[in-house]
Coordinates of C-alpha atoms in Angstrom, one line a residue:
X276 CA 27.1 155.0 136.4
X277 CA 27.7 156.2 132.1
X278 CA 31.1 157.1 131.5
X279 CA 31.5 160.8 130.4
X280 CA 32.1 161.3 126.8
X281 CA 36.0 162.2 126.1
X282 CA 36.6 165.9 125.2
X283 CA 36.4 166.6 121.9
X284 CA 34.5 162.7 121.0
X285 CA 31.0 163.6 119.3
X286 CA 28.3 161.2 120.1
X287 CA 26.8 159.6 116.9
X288 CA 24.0 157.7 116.5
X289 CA 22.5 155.9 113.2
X290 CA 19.3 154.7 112.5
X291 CA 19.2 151.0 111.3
X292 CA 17.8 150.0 107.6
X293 CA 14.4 149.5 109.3
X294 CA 14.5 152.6 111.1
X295 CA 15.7 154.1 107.9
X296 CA 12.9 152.6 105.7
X297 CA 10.1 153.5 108.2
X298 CA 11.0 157.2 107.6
X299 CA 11.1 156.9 103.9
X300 CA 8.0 155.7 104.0
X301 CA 6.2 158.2 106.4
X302 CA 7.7 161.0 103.9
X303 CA 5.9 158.9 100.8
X304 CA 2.9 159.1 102.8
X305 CA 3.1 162.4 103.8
X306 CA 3.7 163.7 100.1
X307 CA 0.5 161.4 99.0
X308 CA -1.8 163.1 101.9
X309 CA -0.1 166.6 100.9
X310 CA -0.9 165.7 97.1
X311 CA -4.6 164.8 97.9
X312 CA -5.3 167.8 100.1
X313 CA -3.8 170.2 97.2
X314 CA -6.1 168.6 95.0
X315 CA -9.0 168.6 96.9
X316 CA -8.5 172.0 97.4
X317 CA -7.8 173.5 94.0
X318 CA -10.1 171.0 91.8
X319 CA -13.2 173.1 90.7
X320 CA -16.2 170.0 92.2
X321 CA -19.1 171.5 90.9
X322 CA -17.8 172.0 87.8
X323 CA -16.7 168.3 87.4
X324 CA -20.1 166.8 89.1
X325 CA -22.1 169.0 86.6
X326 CA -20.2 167.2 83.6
X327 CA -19.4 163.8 84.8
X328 CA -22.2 163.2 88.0
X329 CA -25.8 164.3 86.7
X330 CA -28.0 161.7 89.0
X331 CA -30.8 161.9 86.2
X332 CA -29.2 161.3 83.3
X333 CA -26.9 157.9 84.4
X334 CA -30.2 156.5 85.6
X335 CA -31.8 157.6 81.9
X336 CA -28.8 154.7 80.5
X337 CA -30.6 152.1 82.8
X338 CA -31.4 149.5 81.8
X339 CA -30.3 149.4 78.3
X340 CA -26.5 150.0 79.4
X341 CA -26.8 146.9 80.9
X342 CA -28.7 145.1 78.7
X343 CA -27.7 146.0 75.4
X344 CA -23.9 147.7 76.1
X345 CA -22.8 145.2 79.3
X346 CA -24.2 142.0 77.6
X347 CA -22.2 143.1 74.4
X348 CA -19.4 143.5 75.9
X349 CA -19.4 140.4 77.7
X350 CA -20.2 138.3 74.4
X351 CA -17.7 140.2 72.4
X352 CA -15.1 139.1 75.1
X353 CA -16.1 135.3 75.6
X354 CA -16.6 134.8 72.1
X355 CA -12.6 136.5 71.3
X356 CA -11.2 134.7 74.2
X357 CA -13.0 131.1 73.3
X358 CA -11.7 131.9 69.8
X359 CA -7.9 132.7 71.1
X360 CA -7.6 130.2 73.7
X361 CA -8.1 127.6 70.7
X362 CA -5.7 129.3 67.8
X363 CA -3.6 130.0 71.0
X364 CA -3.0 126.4 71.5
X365 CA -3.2 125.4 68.2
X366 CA -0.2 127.8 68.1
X367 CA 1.9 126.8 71.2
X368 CA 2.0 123.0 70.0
X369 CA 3.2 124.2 66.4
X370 CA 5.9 126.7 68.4
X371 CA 6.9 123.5 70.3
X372 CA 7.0 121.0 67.4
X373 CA 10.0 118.9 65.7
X374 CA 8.8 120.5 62.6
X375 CA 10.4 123.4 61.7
X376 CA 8.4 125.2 59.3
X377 CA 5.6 124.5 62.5
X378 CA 8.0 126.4 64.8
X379 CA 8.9 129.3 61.8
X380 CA 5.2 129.6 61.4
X381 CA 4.4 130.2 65.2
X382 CA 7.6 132.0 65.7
X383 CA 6.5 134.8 63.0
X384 CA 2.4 134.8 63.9
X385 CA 3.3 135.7 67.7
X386 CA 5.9 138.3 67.2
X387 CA 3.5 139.9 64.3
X388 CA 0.7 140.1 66.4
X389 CA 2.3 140.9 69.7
X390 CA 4.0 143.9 67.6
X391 CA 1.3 145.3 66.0
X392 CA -1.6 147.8 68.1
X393 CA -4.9 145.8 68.6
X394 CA -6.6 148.8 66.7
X395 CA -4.9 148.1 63.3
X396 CA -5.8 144.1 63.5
X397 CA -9.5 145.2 64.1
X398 CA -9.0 147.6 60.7
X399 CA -7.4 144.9 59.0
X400 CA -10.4 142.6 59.9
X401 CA -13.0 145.1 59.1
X402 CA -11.4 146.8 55.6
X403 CA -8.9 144.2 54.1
X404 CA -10.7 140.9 54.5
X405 CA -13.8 142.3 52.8
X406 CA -11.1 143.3 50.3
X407 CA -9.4 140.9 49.7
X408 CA -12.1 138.5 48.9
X409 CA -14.7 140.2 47.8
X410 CA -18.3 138.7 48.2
X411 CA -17.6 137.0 51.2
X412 CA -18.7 137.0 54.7
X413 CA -17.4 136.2 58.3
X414 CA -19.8 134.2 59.7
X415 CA -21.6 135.7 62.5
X416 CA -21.6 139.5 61.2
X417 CA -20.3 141.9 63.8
X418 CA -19.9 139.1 66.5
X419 CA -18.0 137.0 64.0
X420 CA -15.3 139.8 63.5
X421 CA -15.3 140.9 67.1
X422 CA -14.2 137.2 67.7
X423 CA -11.9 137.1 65.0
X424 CA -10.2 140.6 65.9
X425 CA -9.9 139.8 69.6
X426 CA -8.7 135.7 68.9
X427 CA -6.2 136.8 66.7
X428 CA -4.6 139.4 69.6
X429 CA -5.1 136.9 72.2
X430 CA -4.0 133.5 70.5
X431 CA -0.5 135.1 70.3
X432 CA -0.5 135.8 73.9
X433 CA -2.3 133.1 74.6
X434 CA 0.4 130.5 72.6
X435 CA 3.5 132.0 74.9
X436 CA 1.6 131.3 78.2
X437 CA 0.4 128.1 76.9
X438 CA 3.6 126.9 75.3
X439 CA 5.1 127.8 79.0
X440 CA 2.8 126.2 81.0
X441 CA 3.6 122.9 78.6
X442 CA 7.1 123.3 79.6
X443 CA 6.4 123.7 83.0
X444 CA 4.9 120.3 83.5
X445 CA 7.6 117.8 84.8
X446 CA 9.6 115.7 82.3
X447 CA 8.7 112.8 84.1
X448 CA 4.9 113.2 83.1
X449 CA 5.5 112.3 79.6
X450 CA 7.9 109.6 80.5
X451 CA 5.5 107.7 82.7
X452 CA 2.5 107.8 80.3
X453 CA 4.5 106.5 77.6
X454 CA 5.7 103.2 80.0
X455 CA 1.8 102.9 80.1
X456 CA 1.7 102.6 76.6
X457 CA 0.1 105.9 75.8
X458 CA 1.7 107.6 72.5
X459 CA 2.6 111.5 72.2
X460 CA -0.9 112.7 71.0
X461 CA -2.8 110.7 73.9
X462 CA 0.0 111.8 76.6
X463 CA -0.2 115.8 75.6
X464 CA -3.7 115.7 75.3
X465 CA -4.5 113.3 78.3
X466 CA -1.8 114.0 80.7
X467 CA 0.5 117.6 79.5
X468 CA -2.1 119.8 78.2
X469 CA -4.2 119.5 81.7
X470 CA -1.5 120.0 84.2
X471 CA -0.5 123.1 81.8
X472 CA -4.0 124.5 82.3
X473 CA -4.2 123.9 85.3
X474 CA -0.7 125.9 86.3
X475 CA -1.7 129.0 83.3
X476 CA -5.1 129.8 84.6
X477 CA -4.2 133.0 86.9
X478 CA -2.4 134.4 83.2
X479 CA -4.9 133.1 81.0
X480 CA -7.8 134.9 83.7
X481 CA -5.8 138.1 83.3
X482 CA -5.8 138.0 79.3
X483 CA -9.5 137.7 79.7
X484 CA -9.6 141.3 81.9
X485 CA -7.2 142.8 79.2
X486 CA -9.7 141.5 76.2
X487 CA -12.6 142.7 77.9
X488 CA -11.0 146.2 78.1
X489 CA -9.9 145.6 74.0
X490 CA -13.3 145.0 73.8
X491 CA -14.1 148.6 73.3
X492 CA -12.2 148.9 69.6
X493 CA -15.6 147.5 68.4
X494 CA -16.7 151.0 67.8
X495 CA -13.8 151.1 64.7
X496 CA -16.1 148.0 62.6
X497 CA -19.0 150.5 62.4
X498 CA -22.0 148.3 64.7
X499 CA -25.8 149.3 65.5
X500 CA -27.1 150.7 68.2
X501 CA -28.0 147.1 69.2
X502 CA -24.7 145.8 68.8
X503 CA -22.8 149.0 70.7
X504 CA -20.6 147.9 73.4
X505 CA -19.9 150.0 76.5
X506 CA -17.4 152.4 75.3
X507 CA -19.8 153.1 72.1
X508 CA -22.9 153.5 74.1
X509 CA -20.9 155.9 76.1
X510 CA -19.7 158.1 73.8
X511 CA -22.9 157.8 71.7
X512 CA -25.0 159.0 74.4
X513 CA -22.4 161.7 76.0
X514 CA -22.6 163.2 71.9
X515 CA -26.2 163.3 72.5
X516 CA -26.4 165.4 75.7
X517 CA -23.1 167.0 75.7
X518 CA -22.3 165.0 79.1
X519 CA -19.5 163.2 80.2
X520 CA -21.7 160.9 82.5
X521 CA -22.4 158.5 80.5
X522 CA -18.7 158.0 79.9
X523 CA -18.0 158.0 83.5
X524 CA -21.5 155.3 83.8
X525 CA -19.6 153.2 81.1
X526 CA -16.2 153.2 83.0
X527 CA -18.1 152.0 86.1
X528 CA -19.7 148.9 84.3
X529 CA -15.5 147.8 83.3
X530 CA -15.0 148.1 86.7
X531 CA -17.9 146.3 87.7
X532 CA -16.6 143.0 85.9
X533 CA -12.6 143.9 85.7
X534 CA -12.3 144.2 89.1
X535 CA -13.9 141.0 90.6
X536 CA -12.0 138.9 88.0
X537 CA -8.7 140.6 89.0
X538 CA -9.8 139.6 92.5
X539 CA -10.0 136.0 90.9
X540 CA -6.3 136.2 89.7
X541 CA -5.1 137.2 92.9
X542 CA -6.5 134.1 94.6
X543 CA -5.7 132.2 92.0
X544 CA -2.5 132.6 91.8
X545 CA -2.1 132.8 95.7
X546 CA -3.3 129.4 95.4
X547 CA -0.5 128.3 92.6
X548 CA 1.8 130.0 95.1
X549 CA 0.6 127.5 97.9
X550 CA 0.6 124.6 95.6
X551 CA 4.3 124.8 94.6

């Protein structure tokens, strides 16, 4: 039989942290169902499906948005990223060098093109090359300087994941391919550089989803309508009909490639997760 409560003792109960952080979240998701219902509710849907969802006019971009805009895009990407992932490494061994003009140059290339907006390197590839030697030409025309724009951006990124992938690999690594006779060069290139790869992939996997969206500053190096990307054949088109769908058609296309490669990362790095 429960003992009577004294006079004048109050009762008290607390909730516990989990207790506590279940009701939190039921009021997050409460406010998010709220927020979508108001939304729902006041957003004007004819209005929007008239300027960004005319049926007719995204099936008028197929199939040149895909084979024309899409493949462009794609190029422009694997041709910047090859580009970085070279100058990138190139890069990281000078940052990690005994040399120290090596290391002053890496130092000051990576913080100058981590600090400055991918737009102005893409200017400064199109206006002040051409300028600053005249009568010459990057090889490959507007691919070339796509590659060029995009490597530079991505090498510097590229050189700090690199450079701590490097560092990443055990001490011991180097130390036991030397006993086997191997010098430096051979042991970075045979034994370092591969087990760095191998743990920078997920990083390097999510540099190529960021230059694929950066991809879209090709429309600042003036290109042809057969060398428009997807944000330019977007924008061209929606000028053309006073539409936003083609826009929206465009946006689905990124998503069409950006999201099954961030699916990649996730597993990827799920895997490195595993592994260690």
């Amino acid at each position: 039989m429960d003992r009577p409560a004294a006079p004048g003792h109050v009762v008290t109960s607390r909730l516990t942290r989990r207790q506590r952080r279940r009701v939190w979240q039921g009021v997050q998701y409460a406010i998010f169902i709220a927020a979508l219902v108001v939304i729902g509710v006041l957003a004007d849907w004819d209005r929007l499906q008239n300027q960004f969802a005319q049926t007719d006019l995204a099936l008028r971009l197929f199939p040149k948005i895909i084979t024309i805009a899409l493949r462009n895009t794609v190029v422009y990407t694997l041709s910047g990223f090859l580009f970085g992932l070279v100058l990138g490494l190139v890069i990281a061994m000078m940052r990690l060098s005994s040399v120290t003009p090596y290391r002053w140059v890496a130092s000051v290339y990576i913080e100058l093109f981590r600090g400055l907006p991918a737009l102005l390197i893409f200017i400064f590839v199109g206006v002040a090359v051409p300028l600053a030697f005249p009568g010459t030409e990057i090889p490959g025309g507007t691919y070339g300087k796509v590659a060029l724009g995009l490597g530079l951006v991505a090498a510097a990124y590229m050189a700090e994941t690199i450079r701590a992938g490097i560092q990443a690999v055990p001490k011991g690594q180097m130390e036991a391919a030397r006993s086997l006779g191997f010098s430096h060069a051979r042991a970075m290139v045979s034994v370092i550089i591969p087990q760095a790869f191998r743990i920078v992939i997920p990083p390097l996997t999510n540099e190529l989803v960021l230059l694929f969206k950066d991809s879209s500053l090709v429309l600042f190096l003036g290109v042809t309508l057969e060398e428009r990307e997807l944000t330019k054949f977007g924008r061209d088109l929606a000028s053309e009909t006073a539409n936003s769908t083609p826009i929206l058609v465009a946006g689905l296309c990124y998503l069409l490639v950006t999201v099954p490669l961030s699916l990649v990362v996730r597993r990827l790095e799920a895997r490195a997760d595993k592994a260690t």
